[in-house]
């Protein structure tokens, strides 16, 4: 019995060694091949719905439309009986509230309906729902080393990604299943020495326009594991 246990442990060790022998670029390509097997992201043109659940707020439903080649983005949010959102055609921005483009300054402040805010939301949704493909964007700095980490009791292959000045300031870690290369966790720090930032647990898959996107994303603080909310792809 001890002999078989030893052989099993040896086999597992050999598998992990082979996996960690992957270069960062190779691991990224395998992860992209899992999530976007037919290379659909560059021509992505679709609409999807995300419901956000947070502990102390009413659920928020967001309809996101994204046309990557035409650089078009739309976000329409429904919450507390109101509908508001943004539309971008390249850099041209429009806003609306309950079907009207006539919005008072007081309403803009209440609903955060500015084009600067819209750009943040555009970049947020395009980045998160375009992962792991977005790691290949210009300005992303992929660390050469593939790390092996245990997170919440499971061992992962991990990529570390930083960004050039002017692109982003956060440091990101992306956790991939060592067998399938599915992305199951990501984590970011504003200042890693302080242990700030958040981690996001991904569960389930939903296919949208040929791309396997995480069904749910549950957000937590790195420091104290405090739960922040969950995004659910409908």
Short mmCIF file of C-alpha atoms in Angstrom, two decimals:
data_model
loop_
_atom_site.label_atom_id
_atom_site.label_comp_id
_atom_site.label_asym_id
_atom_site.label_seq_id
_atom_site.Cartn_x
_atom_site.Cartn_y
_atom_site.Cartn_z
CA UNK A 1 0.00 0.00 0.00
CA UNK A 2 2.83 2.37 0.87
CA UNK A 3 4.45 1.57 -2.48
CA UNK A 4 1.33 2.58 -4.43
CA UNK A 5 0.98 5.76 -2.36
CA UNK A 6 4.58 6.61 -3.18
CA UNK A 7 4.05 5.99 -6.91
CA UNK A 8 0.90 8.14 -6.90
CA UNK A 9 2.70 10.99 -5.16
CA UNK A 10 5.56 10.68 -7.65
CA UNK A 11 3.18 10.84 -10.61
CA UNK A 12 1.45 13.94 -9.21
CA UNK A 13 4.84 15.57 -8.62
CA UNK A 14 5.91 14.80 -12.21
CA UNK A 15 2.69 16.26 -13.60
CA UNK A 16 3.10 19.46 -11.60
CA UNK A 17 6.73 19.77 -12.67
CA UNK A 18 5.72 19.40 -16.31
CA UNK A 19 3.03 22.04 -15.90
CA UNK A 20 5.27 24.55 -14.18
CA UNK A 21 7.80 23.99 -17.00
CA UNK A 22 5.33 25.88 -19.18
CA UNK A 23 6.37 29.38 -20.04
CA UNK A 24 4.01 32.19 -19.10
CA UNK A 25 3.16 32.73 -22.78
CA UNK A 26 2.37 29.02 -23.22
CA UNK A 27 0.08 28.97 -20.19
CA UNK A 28 -1.70 32.09 -21.39
CA UNK A 29 -2.22 30.56 -24.84
CA UNK A 30 -3.69 27.40 -23.31
CA UNK A 31 -6.02 29.44 -21.11
CA UNK A 32 -7.14 31.51 -24.09
CA UNK A 33 -7.68 28.33 -26.09
CA UNK A 34 -9.98 27.07 -23.32
CA UNK A 35 -12.05 30.25 -23.02
CA UNK A 36 -11.96 31.34 -26.68
CA UNK A 37 -11.22 28.17 -28.68
CA UNK A 38 -12.21 29.66 -32.05
CA UNK A 39 -10.59 33.06 -31.63
CA UNK A 40 -13.89 34.96 -31.42
CA UNK A 41 -12.82 37.80 -29.10
CA UNK A 42 -11.36 40.05 -31.81
CA UNK A 43 -14.73 39.99 -33.65
CA UNK A 44 -16.95 39.85 -30.55
CA UNK A 45 -20.30 41.55 -31.13
CA UNK A 46 -22.99 40.58 -28.67
CA UNK A 47 -25.16 41.57 -25.72
CA UNK A 48 -25.32 39.98 -22.29
CA UNK A 49 -27.02 40.65 -18.97
CA UNK A 50 -25.30 40.79 -15.56
CA UNK A 51 -27.13 40.89 -12.23
CA UNK A 52 -25.19 42.22 -9.27
CA UNK A 53 -26.07 41.13 -5.75
CA UNK A 54 -24.61 43.09 -2.83
CA UNK A 55 -25.30 42.66 0.90
CA UNK A 56 -26.85 46.07 1.60
CA UNK A 57 -28.29 47.18 -1.75
CA UNK A 58 -31.08 46.23 -4.09
CA UNK A 59 -30.00 43.96 -6.94
CA UNK A 60 -28.75 45.80 -10.00
CA UNK A 61 -29.31 44.51 -13.53
CA UNK A 62 -26.96 45.66 -16.28
CA UNK A 63 -27.41 45.04 -20.00
CA UNK A 64 -24.03 45.22 -21.71
CA UNK A 65 -23.59 45.47 -25.47
CA UNK A 66 -20.10 45.16 -26.87
CA UNK A 67 -18.82 45.37 -30.43
CA UNK A 68 -15.04 44.94 -30.22
CA UNK A 69 -14.03 45.61 -33.87
CA UNK A 70 -16.17 48.76 -34.09
CA UNK A 71 -15.13 49.95 -30.61
CA UNK A 72 -18.75 50.31 -29.54
CA UNK A 73 -20.01 49.79 -26.00
CA UNK A 74 -23.37 50.18 -24.31
CA UNK A 75 -24.41 49.85 -20.68
CA UNK A 76 -27.99 50.14 -19.45
CA UNK A 77 -28.52 49.76 -15.70
CA UNK A 78 -31.82 49.06 -13.98
CA UNK A 79 -32.00 49.68 -10.24
CA UNK A 80 -34.55 51.06 -7.79
CA UNK A 81 -37.07 51.63 -10.58
CA UNK A 82 -34.73 53.70 -12.76
CA UNK A 83 -32.92 52.96 -16.02
CA UNK A 84 -29.74 54.81 -16.85
CA UNK A 85 -26.65 54.24 -18.87
CA UNK A 86 -23.98 55.11 -21.42
CA UNK A 87 -23.25 54.46 -25.07
CA UNK A 88 -19.85 54.77 -26.73
CA UNK A 89 -19.08 54.82 -30.43
CA UNK A 90 -15.30 54.87 -30.31
CA UNK A 91 -14.73 57.93 -28.07
CA UNK A 92 -18.11 59.57 -28.70
CA UNK A 93 -20.25 59.26 -25.57
CA UNK A 94 -23.96 59.70 -24.89
CA UNK A 95 -25.91 59.22 -21.66
CA UNK A 96 -29.57 58.61 -20.85
CA UNK A 97 -31.87 58.44 -17.85
CA UNK A 98 -35.25 56.74 -18.07
CA UNK A 99 -35.23 57.05 -21.85
CA UNK A 100 -34.25 60.71 -22.01
CA UNK A 101 -30.98 62.43 -22.85
CA UNK A 102 -32.17 65.55 -21.00
CA UNK A 103 -30.49 65.12 -17.62
CA UNK A 104 -30.13 67.77 -14.93
CA UNK A 105 -26.86 68.34 -13.11
CA UNK A 106 -28.48 67.06 -9.92
CA UNK A 107 -29.53 63.86 -11.68
CA UNK A 108 -26.07 63.43 -13.19
CA UNK A 109 -24.57 63.63 -9.74
CA UNK A 110 -27.14 61.25 -8.22
CA UNK A 111 -26.72 58.58 -10.92
CA UNK A 112 -23.04 59.29 -11.68
CA UNK A 113 -23.98 59.90 -15.30
CA UNK A 114 -20.82 61.45 -16.68
CA UNK A 115 -18.79 60.27 -19.63
CA UNK A 116 -15.72 59.92 -17.38
CA UNK A 117 -17.71 57.47 -15.27
CA UNK A 118 -18.90 55.78 -18.45
CA UNK A 119 -15.32 55.23 -19.59
CA UNK A 120 -14.53 53.53 -16.28
CA UNK A 121 -17.52 51.21 -16.67
CA UNK A 122 -16.69 50.51 -20.31
CA UNK A 123 -13.12 49.56 -19.46
CA UNK A 124 -14.27 47.54 -16.42
CA UNK A 125 -16.74 45.35 -18.30
CA UNK A 126 -14.59 45.01 -21.42
CA UNK A 127 -11.59 43.95 -19.34
CA UNK A 128 -13.27 41.49 -17.00
CA UNK A 129 -15.47 39.80 -19.58
CA UNK A 130 -12.62 39.75 -22.09
CA UNK A 131 -10.28 37.79 -19.84
CA UNK A 132 -7.97 35.99 -20.27
CA UNK A 133 -7.70 37.35 -23.83
CA UNK A 134 -7.23 40.91 -22.56
CA UNK A 135 -3.93 39.92 -20.94
CA UNK A 136 -2.44 40.16 -24.45
CA UNK A 137 -3.40 43.83 -24.81
CA UNK A 138 -0.62 46.39 -25.41
CA UNK A 139 0.69 47.73 -22.10
CA UNK A 140 0.21 44.50 -20.18
CA UNK A 141 3.48 43.18 -18.71
CA UNK A 142 3.38 39.40 -18.27
CA UNK A 143 5.82 38.05 -15.70
CA UNK A 144 8.03 35.34 -17.24
CA UNK A 145 7.56 32.87 -14.39
CA UNK A 146 4.57 30.57 -14.00
CA UNK A 147 3.86 30.27 -10.29
CA UNK A 148 2.20 27.42 -8.43
CA UNK A 149 -0.09 28.55 -5.62
CA UNK A 150 -2.66 26.95 -3.37
CA UNK A 151 -5.76 29.10 -2.97
CA UNK A 152 -8.79 28.04 -0.93
CA UNK A 153 -7.42 24.50 -0.77
CA UNK A 154 -6.81 24.04 -4.51
CA UNK A 155 -3.53 24.21 -6.37
CA UNK A 156 -3.34 26.51 -9.40
CA UNK A 157 -0.98 27.64 -12.09
CA UNK A 158 -0.69 31.41 -11.70
CA UNK A 159 0.28 34.27 -13.99
CA UNK A 160 1.36 37.64 -12.65
CA UNK A 161 0.55 40.70 -14.77
CA UNK A 162 1.50 44.33 -14.29
CA UNK A 163 0.88 47.32 -16.54
CA UNK A 164 3.00 50.00 -18.12
CA UNK A 165 2.78 53.51 -16.73
CA UNK A 166 -0.29 55.27 -18.03
CA UNK A 167 -2.13 51.99 -18.64
CA UNK A 168 -2.70 50.75 -15.08
CA UNK A 169 -1.19 50.71 -11.61
CA UNK A 170 -2.53 47.48 -10.14
CA UNK A 171 -0.77 44.10 -10.01
CA UNK A 172 -2.95 41.15 -11.06
CA UNK A 173 -2.69 37.41 -10.45
CA UNK A 174 -4.66 34.98 -12.60
CA UNK A 175 -5.26 31.45 -11.31
CA UNK A 176 -5.80 28.61 -13.81
CA UNK A 177 -6.90 25.03 -13.28
CA UNK A 178 -3.77 22.90 -13.91
CA UNK A 179 -5.69 20.33 -15.97
CA UNK A 180 -8.18 22.32 -18.06
CA UNK A 181 -6.49 25.77 -17.92
CA UNK A 182 -9.83 27.35 -17.07
CA UNK A 183 -9.51 30.66 -15.20
CA UNK A 184 -11.04 30.15 -11.74
CA UNK A 185 -9.71 33.04 -9.62
CA UNK A 186 -8.18 36.44 -10.16
CA UNK A 187 -6.75 38.84 -7.66
CA UNK A 188 -5.40 42.36 -7.75
CA UNK A 189 -3.45 44.67 -5.46
CA UNK A 190 -3.10 48.44 -5.51
CA UNK A 191 -0.09 48.07 -3.18
CA UNK A 192 0.86 44.43 -2.67
CA UNK A 193 3.05 45.24 0.35
CA UNK A 194 -0.10 46.40 2.16
CA UNK A 195 -2.16 43.38 1.16
CA UNK A 196 -4.96 45.60 -0.14
CA UNK A 197 -7.13 44.99 -3.21
CA UNK A 198 -9.56 42.16 -3.85
CA UNK A 199 -9.87 38.59 -5.06
CA UNK A 200 -12.65 37.22 -7.21
CA UNK A 201 -13.86 33.62 -7.19
CA UNK A 202 -15.24 32.40 -10.53
CA UNK A 203 -17.77 29.57 -10.80
CA UNK A 204 -19.55 27.97 -13.72
CA UNK A 205 -19.34 28.86 -17.38
CA UNK A 206 -21.72 30.58 -19.78
CA UNK A 207 -21.01 30.63 -23.52
CA UNK A 208 -21.53 34.05 -25.10
CA UNK A 209 -20.77 34.46 -28.79
CA UNK A 210 -18.47 31.42 -28.70
CA UNK A 211 -16.56 32.55 -25.60
CA UNK A 212 -16.72 30.71 -22.26
CA UNK A 213 -17.32 33.40 -19.65
CA UNK A 214 -17.57 32.78 -15.89
CA UNK A 215 -21.19 32.42 -14.78
CA UNK A 216 -20.61 34.01 -11.37
CA UNK A 217 -17.95 36.28 -9.90
CA UNK A 218 -17.89 36.64 -6.12
CA UNK A 219 -15.80 39.57 -4.83
CA UNK A 220 -13.87 39.69 -1.53
CA UNK A 221 -11.27 41.93 0.12
CA UNK A 222 -7.77 40.44 0.26
CA UNK A 223 -7.13 41.70 3.78
CA UNK A 224 -10.00 40.19 5.72
CA UNK A 225 -11.96 38.04 3.22
CA UNK A 226 -14.93 40.39 3.59
CA UNK A 227 -17.60 39.55 1.02
CA UNK A 228 -18.50 42.44 -1.29
CA UNK A 229 -20.96 41.08 -3.80
CA UNK A 230 -21.57 38.72 -6.71
CA UNK A 231 -21.98 39.32 -10.43
CA UNK A 232 -24.20 36.75 -12.15
CA UNK A 233 -24.17 36.35 -15.92
CA UNK A 234 -27.75 35.67 -17.09
#
